Amino acid sequence: MVVKSELKLIKSLQQKKYRNEHGLFVIEGKKAVEELLNSNFKVFRIYLTKDVAPIMDDKNEVVIFPKEMDQISSLKNPNGVVGVFYIPKPDTVDFKDWIVVLDDIQDPGNMGTIIRLCDWFGIRHLVCSKNTVDCYNPKVLQATMGSIARVNIEYTELEHFLSSANGPVYGSFMSGDTVYEKELSREGILVMGNEGKGISDRVKALCTNTISIPRHGTSTTESLNVATATAILLNEVRRG
Amino acid sequence: MVVKSELKLIKSLQQKKYRNEHGLFVIEGKKAVEELLNSNFKVFRIYLTKDVAPIMDDKNEVVIFPKEMDQISSLKNPNGVVGVFYIPKPDTVDFKDWIVVLDDIQDPGNMGTIIRLCDWFGIRHLVCSKNTVDCYNPKVLQATMGSIARVNIEYTELEHFLSSANGPVYGSFMSGDTVYEKELSREGILVMGNEGKGISDRVKALCTNTISIPRHGTSTTESLNVATATAILLNEVRRG
């Protein structure tokens, strides 16, 4: 049994304002919830419909009615598992490996894909401008497929962050130097810009290198999507 | 002025059955329509709302009411330009360059992204199994950003097609050989499999090589999305 006010609270967490106010976020799906339970994330409560097998044997696991699930889920077809977790305090960024920096990424799908890519390529730290889409947005979490459990994400002033970095800062630009011809350092920062505007001038000024992925098609070809470009550049970083 | 039966015809083209019956497809947006007009695609008719500047000076360009636009558009917020084109007969596949083969790709967004990637990397021929999502599906076209004008797409029996190929056939598998360690040939075929099931056994039997993108994260990391993997592998093919 859950009281109405609790359902209302969970529902409100679909909005960033209330996530920040309560320090909580919602993630849906058995696999994603299990991955977070096995990570450093702290659980607030898990909600299940009765057709789903219990996940934890714990008082924080609550069985609810399908009607209640419909109320708290952000999905058209809820999958029967909603986890509510505490938003963690980010770890201190470690400059001993590659770091990905996002300058105002707006699309939740792109953000989710980039988090998943960081996980795949073993990138531990993702540093985002304050205007980048919130990583605890339900659509972002849907696209991460649980990878959020393994990537440390911080929102900060990029100018301040990049000024404090020692290593090379590689900005991805349409007109940058061909990435194949660059000798990429063992550690560094990869900066990816906004979907429409690219990297802002203030962040560009702090990039020590520019890189690009050569186009083989004609000049009318639309630029690569930012998540796709991140995939290719992280592969370049890791292939050595 | 357009008659009701014409609006009904255009609307019906959102379904594959009617696209094949009439040999026509719909593409929306000024840029995409212009790209197709400047290509080998043959135009049937262009529909505009009166707030949009004319694109062609031609009797095949028709100004319609916003209400009519709402009827024929597949978008929630129509952008005022709907183009109807004839489905072209595919060109003969040329084995002198790399070819991408898709074995039952189902997601329209993935399909659109892969077409756009072929365009970016100058891949002229995309060969798809008969169960691959239709490239003239409105959601696919939305994701291609006009790239459909520059990629030759054929739907065929993959077993027959691959049997007739001379060069190496590289299948993308989770457990394939590390792509970084492979010497990729100057021309060849890259096979990408279905989102859930991967490459089918019958197609696998015709692959002369297996390749994979190494994972740097932990073993719980979800596999890469097929469009992302295609991006990385085409970059590997082209970087030389």
Short mmCIF file of C-alpha atoms in Angstrom, two decimals:
data_model
loop_
_atom_site.label_atom_id
_atom_site.label_comp_id
_atom_site.label_asym_id
_atom_site.label_seq_id
_atom_site.Cartn_x
_atom_site.Cartn_y
_atom_site.Cartn_z
CA MET A 1 0.00 0.00 0.00
CA VAL A 2 1.22 3.44 -0.87
CA VAL A 3 -0.42 6.71 0.04
CA LYS A 4 -1.49 9.19 -2.60
CA SER A 5 1.06 11.77 -1.59
CA GLU A 6 3.87 9.27 -2.24
CA LEU A 7 2.58 8.53 -5.75
CA LYS A 8 2.40 12.28 -6.33
CA LEU A 9 6.00 12.69 -5.18
CA ILE A 10 7.26 9.93 -7.53
CA LYS A 11 5.31 11.40 -10.43
CA SER A 12 6.77 14.86 -9.74
CA LEU A 13 10.29 13.43 -10.18
CA GLN A 14 9.75 13.46 -13.93
CA GLN A 15 10.57 17.17 -13.62
CA LYS A 16 14.11 18.37 -12.94
CA LYS A 17 12.92 20.96 -10.43
CA TYR A 18 11.43 18.31 -8.14
CA ARG A 19 14.32 15.88 -8.65
CA ASN A 20 16.67 18.53 -7.35
CA GLU A 21 14.30 19.56 -4.54
CA HIS A 22 14.00 15.98 -3.25
CA GLY A 23 17.41 14.68 -4.34
CA LEU A 24 15.70 11.68 -5.93
CA PHE A 25 15.25 10.26 -9.43
CA VAL A 26 13.24 7.48 -11.07
CA ILE A 27 14.53 4.68 -13.27
CA GLU A 28 12.31 2.05 -14.91
CA GLY A 29 12.88 -1.56 -15.89
CA LYS A 30 14.11 -4.60 -13.98
CA LYS A 31 17.58 -4.72 -15.53
CA ALA A 32 18.34 -1.04 -14.95
CA VAL A 33 17.03 -1.16 -11.37
CA GLU A 34 19.14 -4.24 -10.62
CA GLU A 35 22.24 -2.57 -12.03
CA LEU A 36 21.70 0.43 -9.78
CA LEU A 37 21.09 -1.79 -6.76
CA ASN A 38 24.47 -3.44 -7.47
CA SER A 39 26.24 -0.08 -7.70
CA ASN A 40 27.04 2.74 -5.31
CA PHE A 41 23.62 4.33 -5.85
CA LYS A 42 21.42 4.36 -2.75
CA VAL A 43 17.88 3.10 -3.15
CA PHE A 44 14.91 5.05 -1.82
CA ARG A 45 12.18 2.60 -2.83
CA ILE A 46 11.28 0.05 -5.53
CA TYR A 47 7.73 -0.27 -6.82
CA LEU A 48 6.51 -3.43 -8.52
CA THR A 49 3.23 -4.71 -9.85
CA LYS A 50 2.34 -8.12 -8.46
CA ASP A 51 3.06 -9.99 -11.72
CA VAL A 52 6.76 -9.16 -11.31
CA ALA A 53 9.05 -11.34 -9.17
CA PRO A 54 10.51 -9.54 -6.12
CA ILE A 55 13.90 -7.93 -6.69
CA MET A 56 15.02 -7.21 -3.14
CA ASP A 57 13.75 -8.87 0.03
CA ASP A 58 13.31 -5.63 1.85
CA LYS A 59 10.75 -3.23 3.27
CA ASN A 60 11.75 -0.69 0.63
CA GLU A 61 10.17 -2.89 -2.02
CA VAL A 62 6.49 -2.11 -2.45
CA VAL A 63 3.90 -3.96 -4.54
CA ILE A 64 1.43 -1.55 -6.16
CA PHE A 65 -1.64 -1.82 -8.37
CA PRO A 66 -1.29 -1.51 -12.17
CA LYS A 67 -3.36 1.68 -11.95
CA GLU A 68 -0.84 3.14 -9.51
CA MET A 69 2.02 2.02 -11.78
CA ASP A 70 0.39 3.89 -14.66
CA GLN A 71 0.38 6.99 -12.48
CA ILE A 72 4.07 6.98 -11.58
CA SER A 73 5.53 5.59 -14.81
CA SER A 74 6.73 7.90 -17.60
CA LEU A 75 6.25 5.12 -20.16
CA LYS A 76 3.19 4.54 -22.29
CA ASN A 77 3.44 0.85 -21.50
CA PRO A 78 4.96 0.56 -18.00
CA ASN A 79 7.09 -2.56 -17.58
CA GLY A 80 6.11 -3.21 -13.95
CA VAL A 81 9.30 -2.00 -12.22
CA VAL A 82 9.96 1.55 -11.04
CA GLY A 83 13.02 2.29 -8.92
CA VAL A 84 13.53 5.51 -6.99
CA PHE A 85 17.13 6.30 -6.06
CA TYR A 86 18.98 9.13 -4.38
CA ILE A 87 20.87 11.43 -6.75
CA PRO A 88 24.52 10.79 -5.84
CA LYS A 89 27.13 13.45 -5.14
CA PRO A 90 29.61 13.14 -8.05
CA ASP A 91 33.09 11.78 -7.34
CA THR A 92 36.09 14.01 -7.81
CA VAL A 93 37.19 13.95 -11.46
CA ASP A 94 40.35 11.95 -12.01
CA PHE A 95 42.57 13.35 -14.79
CA LYS A 96 44.55 10.13 -15.19
CA ASP A 97 42.36 8.86 -18.02
CA TRP A 98 40.31 10.33 -20.87
CA ILE A 99 37.36 12.51 -19.84
CA VAL A 100 34.36 13.44 -21.99
CA VAL A 101 33.02 17.01 -21.73
CA LEU A 102 29.60 18.01 -23.12
CA ASP A 103 28.88 21.63 -24.01
CA ASP A 104 25.08 22.07 -23.95
CA ILE A 105 23.89 18.74 -25.36
CA GLN A 106 20.09 19.08 -25.51
CA ASP A 107 18.61 15.87 -26.86
CA PRO A 108 17.84 13.22 -24.21
CA GLY A 109 18.43 10.38 -26.68
CA ASN A 110 21.89 11.72 -27.57
CA MET A 111 22.73 12.18 -23.89
CA GLY A 112 21.68 8.64 -23.05
CA THR A 113 23.65 7.20 -25.97
CA ILE A 114 26.76 9.16 -24.93
CA ILE A 115 26.52 7.84 -21.34
CA ARG A 116 26.22 4.30 -22.75
CA LEU A 117 29.25 4.93 -24.99
CA CYS A 118 31.31 6.18 -22.04
CA ASP A 119 30.44 2.95 -20.26
CA TRP A 120 31.37 0.82 -23.30
CA PHE A 121 34.70 2.55 -23.76
CA GLY A 122 35.49 2.58 -20.03
CA ILE A 123 35.32 6.37 -19.65
CA ARG A 124 34.62 7.01 -15.99
CA HIS A 125 34.06 10.77 -15.98
CA LEU A 126 31.53 12.75 -17.99
CA VAL A 127 31.58 16.49 -17.28
CA CYS A 128 28.64 18.57 -18.55
CA SER A 129 27.89 22.27 -18.88
CA LYS A 130 25.06 23.47 -16.67
CA ASN A 131 22.78 23.78 -19.71
CA THR A 132 23.28 20.18 -20.79
CA VAL A 133 20.13 18.05 -20.49
CA ASP A 134 19.79 16.50 -17.02
CA CYS A 135 21.13 12.93 -16.90
CA TYR A 136 18.30 11.93 -14.53
CA ASN A 137 15.67 12.94 -17.10
CA PRO A 138 13.50 9.81 -17.70
CA LYS A 139 14.18 9.84 -21.46
CA VAL A 140 17.92 10.00 -20.88
CA LEU A 141 17.80 7.12 -18.42
CA GLN A 142 15.71 5.10 -20.87
CA ALA A 143 18.48 5.46 -23.47
CA THR A 144 21.36 4.66 -21.09
CA MET A 145 20.23 1.04 -20.57
CA GLY A 146 21.59 1.07 -17.01
CA SER A 147 25.00 2.52 -17.90
CA ILE A 148 24.33 5.44 -15.57
CA ALA A 149 25.43 3.07 -12.77
CA ARG A 150 29.01 3.07 -14.06
CA VAL A 151 29.67 6.62 -15.30
CA ASN A 152 30.38 9.51 -12.94
CA ILE A 153 28.50 12.59 -14.19
CA GLU A 154 29.10 16.12 -13.02
CA TYR A 155 27.43 19.40 -14.04
CA THR A 156 29.71 22.38 -13.71
CA GLU A 157 31.01 25.61 -15.27
CA LEU A 158 33.06 24.31 -18.20
CA GLU A 159 35.32 27.37 -18.38
CA HIS A 160 36.35 26.88 -14.79
CA PHE A 161 36.74 23.11 -15.21
CA LEU A 162 38.77 23.31 -18.41
CA SER A 163 41.00 26.07 -17.03
CA SER A 164 41.98 23.76 -14.18
CA ALA A 165 42.86 20.85 -16.52
CA ASN A 166 46.52 20.15 -17.26
CA GLY A 167 46.35 17.80 -20.25
CA PRO A 168 45.36 18.40 -23.85
CA VAL A 169 41.76 19.41 -24.61
CA TYR A 170 40.48 18.07 -27.96
CA GLY A 171 37.45 19.92 -29.29
CA SER A 172 35.34 18.24 -31.98
CA PHE A 173 34.72 20.70 -34.84
CA MET A 174 33.46 20.23 -38.41
CA SER A 175 36.58 22.10 -39.58
CA GLY A 176 39.01 20.52 -37.10
CA ASP A 177 42.19 18.61 -37.95
CA THR A 178 41.60 15.09 -39.28
CA VAL A 179 41.53 12.78 -36.27
CA TYR A 180 43.37 10.01 -38.17
CA GLU A 181 46.42 12.23 -38.53
CA LYS A 182 46.55 13.27 -34.88
CA GLU A 183 48.68 11.46 -32.37
CA LEU A 184 46.16 11.29 -29.52
CA SER A 185 47.67 11.50 -26.03
CA ARG A 186 47.27 8.72 -23.45
CA GLU A 187 44.99 10.91 -21.37
CA GLY A 188 43.06 13.97 -22.40
CA ILE A 189 39.70 15.64 -22.64
CA LEU A 190 37.27 15.19 -25.53
CA VAL A 191 34.80 18.08 -25.89
CA MET A 192 31.55 17.60 -27.85
CA GLY A 193 29.28 20.55 -28.64
CA ASN A 194 25.58 21.35 -28.89
CA GLU A 195 23.53 19.65 -31.66
CA GLY A 196 22.88 22.86 -33.58
CA LYS A 197 25.55 25.33 -32.53
CA GLY A 198 28.53 23.10 -31.82
CA ILE A 199 31.08 24.10 -29.17
CA SER A 200 30.59 27.62 -27.80
CA ASP A 201 33.29 30.26 -28.41
CA ARG A 202 34.15 30.47 -24.72
CA VAL A 203 34.80 26.73 -24.54
CA LYS A 204 36.54 26.72 -27.92
CA ALA A 205 39.08 29.20 -26.55
CA LEU A 206 40.09 26.57 -23.99
CA CYS A 207 40.58 23.73 -26.50
CA THR A 208 44.25 23.02 -27.19
CA ASN A 209 43.46 20.90 -30.27
CA THR A 210 40.66 20.66 -32.80
CA ILE A 211 39.67 17.32 -34.35
CA SER A 212 37.17 16.19 -36.97
CA ILE A 213 36.02 13.02 -38.69
CA PRO A 214 36.65 13.28 -42.44
CA ARG A 215 33.62 13.15 -44.69
CA HIS A 216 33.83 10.86 -47.74
CA GLY A 217 30.47 11.83 -49.20
CA THR A 218 29.58 15.01 -51.08
CA SER A 219 29.45 18.43 -49.45
CA THR A 220 25.66 18.39 -49.24
CA THR A 221 25.79 15.55 -46.69
CA GLU A 222 24.37 16.57 -43.34
CA SER A 223 26.91 16.55 -40.50
CA LEU A 224 27.13 13.46 -38.28
CA ASN A 225 24.85 13.34 -35.27
CA VAL A 226 26.73 14.22 -32.06
CA ALA A 227 26.23 10.79 -30.46
CA THR A 228 27.52 9.08 -33.61
CA ALA A 229 30.53 11.41 -33.72
CA THR A 230 31.23 10.67 -30.03
CA ALA A 231 31.17 6.94 -30.81
CA ILE A 232 33.73 7.32 -33.58
CA LEU A 233 36.01 9.65 -31.59
CA LEU A 234 35.96 7.47 -28.45
CA ASN A 235 36.85 4.51 -30.67
CA GLU A 236 39.78 6.56 -32.04
CA VAL A 237 40.87 7.36 -28.47
CA ARG A 238 40.75 3.72 -27.39
CA ARG A 239 42.10 1.99 -30.49
CA GLY A 240 45.47 3.65 -29.85
CA MET B 1 -6.61 22.86 -55.32
CA VAL B 2 -6.36 19.15 -54.75
CA VAL B 3 -9.16 16.66 -54.82
CA LYS B 4 -9.97 14.51 -51.82
CA SER B 5 -8.92 11.29 -53.53
CA GLU B 6 -5.44 12.71 -54.07
CA LEU B 7 -5.08 13.61 -50.37
CA LYS B 8 -6.23 10.10 -49.54
CA LEU B 9 -3.63 8.61 -51.89
CA ILE B 10 -0.80 10.66 -50.32
CA LYS B 11 -1.94 9.72 -46.83
CA SER B 12 -2.02 6.03 -47.79
CA LEU B 13 1.68 6.19 -48.73
CA GLN B 14 2.55 6.10 -45.03
CA GLN B 15 1.95 2.37 -45.41
CA LYS B 16 4.40 0.13 -47.24
CA LYS B 17 1.62 -1.78 -49.00
CA TYR B 18 0.35 1.36 -50.73
CA ARG B 19 3.85 2.67 -51.46
CA ASN B 20 4.58 -0.53 -53.35
CA GLU B 21 1.17 -0.53 -55.04
CA HIS B 22 1.61 3.02 -56.37
CA GLY B 23 5.41 3.07 -56.67
CA LEU B 24 5.46 6.36 -54.74
CA PHE B 25 6.78 7.62 -51.41
CA VAL B 26 6.51 10.79 -49.32
CA ILE B 27 9.35 12.88 -47.91
CA GLU B 28 8.84 15.98 -45.75
CA GLY B 29 10.87 19.15 -45.27
CA LYS B 30 12.23 21.74 -47.69
CA LYS B 31 15.88 20.63 -47.51
CA ALA B 32 15.14 16.93 -48.07
CA VAL B 33 12.74 17.70 -50.95
CA GLU B 34 15.32 19.97 -52.59
CA GLU B 35 17.99 17.30 -52.28
CA LEU B 36 15.74 14.78 -54.00
CA LEU B 37 14.85 17.26 -56.75
CA ASN B 38 18.58 17.69 -57.40
CA SER B 39 19.13 13.92 -57.61
CA ASN B 40 18.04 11.15 -59.96
CA PHE B 41 14.74 10.74 -58.12
CA LYS B 42 11.70 11.62 -60.22
CA VAL B 43 9.15 13.93 -58.64
CA PHE B 44 5.44 13.13 -58.69
CA ARG B 45 4.21 16.26 -56.92
CA ILE B 46 5.23 18.80 -54.25
CA TYR B 47 2.68 20.18 -51.78
CA LEU B 48 3.26 23.46 -49.96
CA THR B 49 1.29 25.64 -47.61
CA LYS B 50 1.10 29.24 -48.80
CA ASP B 51 3.50 30.57 -46.14
CA VAL B 52 6.33 28.59 -47.81
CA ALA B 53 8.26 30.06 -50.75
CA PRO B 54 7.88 28.07 -54.01
CA ILE B 55 10.53 25.41 -54.60
CA MET B 56 9.98 24.58 -58.27
CA ASP B 57 8.28 26.76 -60.86
CA ASP B 58 6.19 23.95 -62.19
CA LYS B 59 2.65 22.62 -62.45
CA ASN B 60 3.67 19.74 -60.18
CA GLU B 61 3.95 22.16 -57.29
CA VAL B 62 0.62 22.60 -55.51
CA VAL B 63 -0.29 25.05 -52.75
CA ILE B 64 -2.64 23.48 -50.22
CA PHE B 65 -4.45 24.58 -47.06
CA PRO B 66 -2.89 23.93 -43.62
CA LYS B 67 -5.82 21.61 -42.90
CA GLU B 68 -4.96 19.56 -45.98
CA MET B 69 -1.30 19.56 -44.97
CA ASP B 70 -2.28 18.15 -41.57
CA GLN B 71 -4.08 15.35 -43.39
CA ILE B 72 -1.17 14.22 -45.58
CA SER B 73 1.74 14.85 -43.19
CA SER B 74 3.04 12.11 -40.89
CA LEU B 75 4.44 14.74 -38.51
CA LYS B 76 2.73 16.12 -35.43
CA ASN B 77 3.84 19.59 -36.51
CA PRO B 78 4.01 19.59 -40.32
CA ASN B 79 6.73 21.87 -41.69
CA GLY B 80 4.79 23.03 -44.74
CA VAL B 81 6.56 20.97 -47.42
CA VAL B 82 5.56 17.47 -48.55
CA GLY B 83 7.23 15.91 -51.57
CA VAL B 84 5.94 12.83 -53.35
CA PHE B 85 8.49 10.97 -55.47
CA TYR B 86 8.60 7.79 -57.52
CA ILE B 87 10.35 4.86 -55.86
CA PRO B 88 13.42 4.34 -58.06
CA LYS B 89 14.59 1.04 -59.47
CA PRO B 90 17.90 0.32 -57.68
CA ASP B 91 21.15 0.53 -59.67
CA THR B 92 23.22 -2.59 -60.17
CA VAL B 93 25.50 -3.11 -57.16
CA ASP B 94 29.12 -2.30 -57.91
CA PHE B 95 31.59 -4.50 -56.04
CA LYS B 96 34.52 -2.12 -56.57
CA ASP B 97 34.02 -0.40 -53.22
CA TRP B 98 32.77 -1.32 -49.76
CA ILE B 99 29.12 -2.33 -49.51
CA VAL B 100 26.96 -2.39 -46.38
CA VAL B 101 24.54 -5.29 -45.91
CA LEU B 102 21.71 -5.23 -43.34
CA ASP B 103 20.23 -8.46 -42.04
CA ASP B 104 16.73 -7.64 -40.69
CA ILE B 105 17.28 -4.18 -39.15
CA GLN B 106 13.90 -3.29 -37.64
CA ASP B 107 14.14 0.15 -36.03
CA PRO B 108 13.37 3.06 -38.41
CA GLY B 109 15.70 5.38 -36.49
CA ASN B 110 18.60 2.94 -36.81
CA MET B 111 17.87 2.45 -40.51
CA GLY B 112 17.80 6.22 -41.13
CA THR B 113 21.05 6.73 -39.21
CA ILE B 114 22.76 3.94 -41.16
CA ILE B 115 21.69 5.49 -44.51
CA ARG B 116 23.08 8.83 -43.31
CA LEU B 117 26.33 7.11 -42.27
CA CYS B 118 26.67 5.46 -45.68
CA ASP B 119 26.32 8.90 -47.23
CA TRP B 120 28.91 10.43 -44.86
CA PHE B 121 31.43 7.67 -45.53
CA GLY B 122 30.77 7.62 -49.28
CA ILE B 123 29.26 4.12 -49.32
CA ARG B 124 27.12 3.98 -52.46
CA HIS B 125 25.42 0.61 -52.03
CA LEU B 126 23.27 -0.56 -49.13
CA VAL B 127 21.85 -4.06 -49.58
CA CYS B 128 19.06 -5.16 -47.22
CA SER B 129 17.32 -8.43 -46.41
CA LYS B 130 13.66 -8.50 -47.39
CA ASN B 131 12.64 -8.24 -43.71
CA THR B 132 14.64 -5.07 -43.10
CA VAL B 133 12.46 -2.01 -42.38
CA ASP B 134 11.43 -0.21 -45.59
CA CYS B 135 13.73 2.71 -46.40
CA TYR B 136 10.73 4.73 -47.65
CA ASN B 137 9.02 4.47 -44.25
CA PRO B 138 8.36 8.10 -43.10
CA LYS B 139 10.30 7.60 -39.84
CA VAL B 140 13.32 6.27 -41.72
CA LEU B 141 13.26 9.19 -44.15
CA GLN B 142 12.96 11.62 -41.23
CA ALA B 143 16.20 10.21 -39.79
CA THR B 144 18.12 10.18 -43.10
CA MET B 145 18.13 13.99 -43.39
CA GLY B 146 18.02 13.76 -47.21
CA SER B 147 20.86 11.21 -47.49
CA ILE B 148 18.48 8.83 -49.26
CA ALA B 149 19.21 10.88 -52.41
CA ARG B 150 22.80 9.63 -52.48
CA VAL B 151 22.67 6.01 -51.34
CA ASN B 152 21.51 3.18 -53.62
CA ILE B 153 19.32 0.82 -51.60
CA GLU B 154 18.27 -2.64 -52.67
CA TYR B 155 16.11 -5.26 -50.92
CA THR B 156 17.02 -8.79 -51.87
CA GLU B 157 17.66 -12.35 -50.70
CA LEU B 158 20.93 -11.98 -48.77
CA GLU B 159 21.97 -15.60 -49.23
CA HIS B 160 21.76 -15.25 -52.98
CA PHE B 161 23.46 -11.85 -52.96
CA LEU B 162 26.33 -12.89 -50.68
CA SER B 163 26.89 -16.13 -52.60
CA SER B 164 27.48 -14.08 -55.75
CA ALA B 165 30.03 -11.78 -54.06
CA ASN B 166 33.72 -12.33 -54.74
CA GLY B 167 35.41 -10.26 -52.04
CA PRO B 168 35.64 -10.75 -48.29
CA VAL B 169 32.44 -10.57 -46.22
CA TYR B 170 32.95 -9.11 -42.73
CA GLY B 171 30.17 -9.94 -40.28
CA SER B 172 29.83 -7.85 -37.12
CA PHE B 173 29.52 -10.15 -34.09
CA MET B 174 29.86 -9.53 -30.34
CA SER B 175 32.40 -12.35 -30.26
CA GLY B 176 34.14 -11.50 -33.53
CA ASP B 177 37.86 -10.78 -34.00
CA THR B 178 38.96 -7.36 -32.76
CA VAL B 179 38.56 -4.98 -35.69
CA TYR B 180 41.75 -3.07 -34.75
CA GLU B 181 43.84 -6.18 -35.36
CA LYS B 182 42.31 -6.97 -38.74
CA GLU B 183 43.86 -5.79 -41.97
CA LEU B 184 40.70 -4.65 -43.75
CA SER B 185 40.70 -5.10 -47.51
CA ARG B 186 40.30 -2.20 -49.94
CA GLU B 187 36.86 -3.39 -50.92
CA GLY B 188 34.54 -5.73 -49.10
CA ILE B 189 31.14 -6.22 -47.55
CA LEU B 190 30.20 -5.20 -44.02
CA VAL B 191 27.22 -7.14 -42.61
CA MET B 192 25.25 -5.76 -39.65
CA GLY B 193 22.58 -7.83 -37.93
CA ASN B 194 19.18 -7.42 -36.30
CA GLU B 195 18.93 -5.33 -33.10
CA GLY B 196 18.01 -8.26 -30.87
CA LYS B 197 19.16 -11.41 -32.67
CA GLY B 198 22.24 -10.22 -34.54
CA ILE B 199 23.19 -11.83 -37.85
CA SER B 200 21.13 -14.91 -38.74
CA ASP B 201 22.86 -18.30 -38.98
CA ARG B 202 22.23 -18.55 -42.70
CA VAL B 203 23.93 -15.23 -43.35
CA LYS B 204 26.68 -16.00 -40.82
CA ALA B 205 27.60 -19.07 -42.85
CA LEU B 206 28.43 -16.75 -45.77
CA CYS B 207 30.67 -14.39 -43.77
CA THR B 208 34.36 -14.95 -44.51
CA ASN B 209 35.47 -12.89 -41.47
CA THR B 210 34.00 -11.90 -38.11
CA ILE B 211 34.76 -8.53 -36.53
CA SER B 212 33.90 -6.82 -33.26
CA ILE B 213 34.53 -3.56 -31.44
CA PRO B 214 36.36 -4.25 -28.16
CA ARG B 215 34.55 -3.27 -24.97
CA HIS B 216 36.55 -1.36 -22.37
CA GLY B 217 33.82 -1.28 -19.73
CA THR B 218 32.69 -4.10 -17.47
CA SER B 219 30.89 -7.18 -18.72
CA THR B 220 27.51 -5.89 -17.55
CA THR B 221 27.63 -3.11 -20.15
CA GLU B 222 24.84 -3.41 -22.71
CA SER B 223 26.06 -4.03 -26.26
CA LEU B 224 26.47 -1.07 -28.61
CA ASN B 225 23.41 -0.02 -30.59
CA VAL B 226 23.63 -1.27 -34.21
CA ALA B 227 23.73 2.23 -35.73
CA THR B 228 26.55 3.23 -33.36
CA ALA B 229 28.47 0.05 -34.20
CA THR B 230 28.00 0.74 -37.92
CA ALA B 231 29.43 4.24 -37.41
CA ILE B 232 32.54 2.87 -35.73
CA LEU B 233 33.08 0.07 -38.25
CA LEU B 234 32.63 2.33 -41.29
CA ASN B 235 35.14 4.70 -39.73
CA GLU B 236 37.53 1.73 -39.39
CA VAL B 237 36.97 0.84 -43.05
CA ARG B 238 37.65 4.39 -44.24
CA ARG B 239 40.51 5.38 -41.94
CA GLY B 240 42.70 2.79 -43.66
#
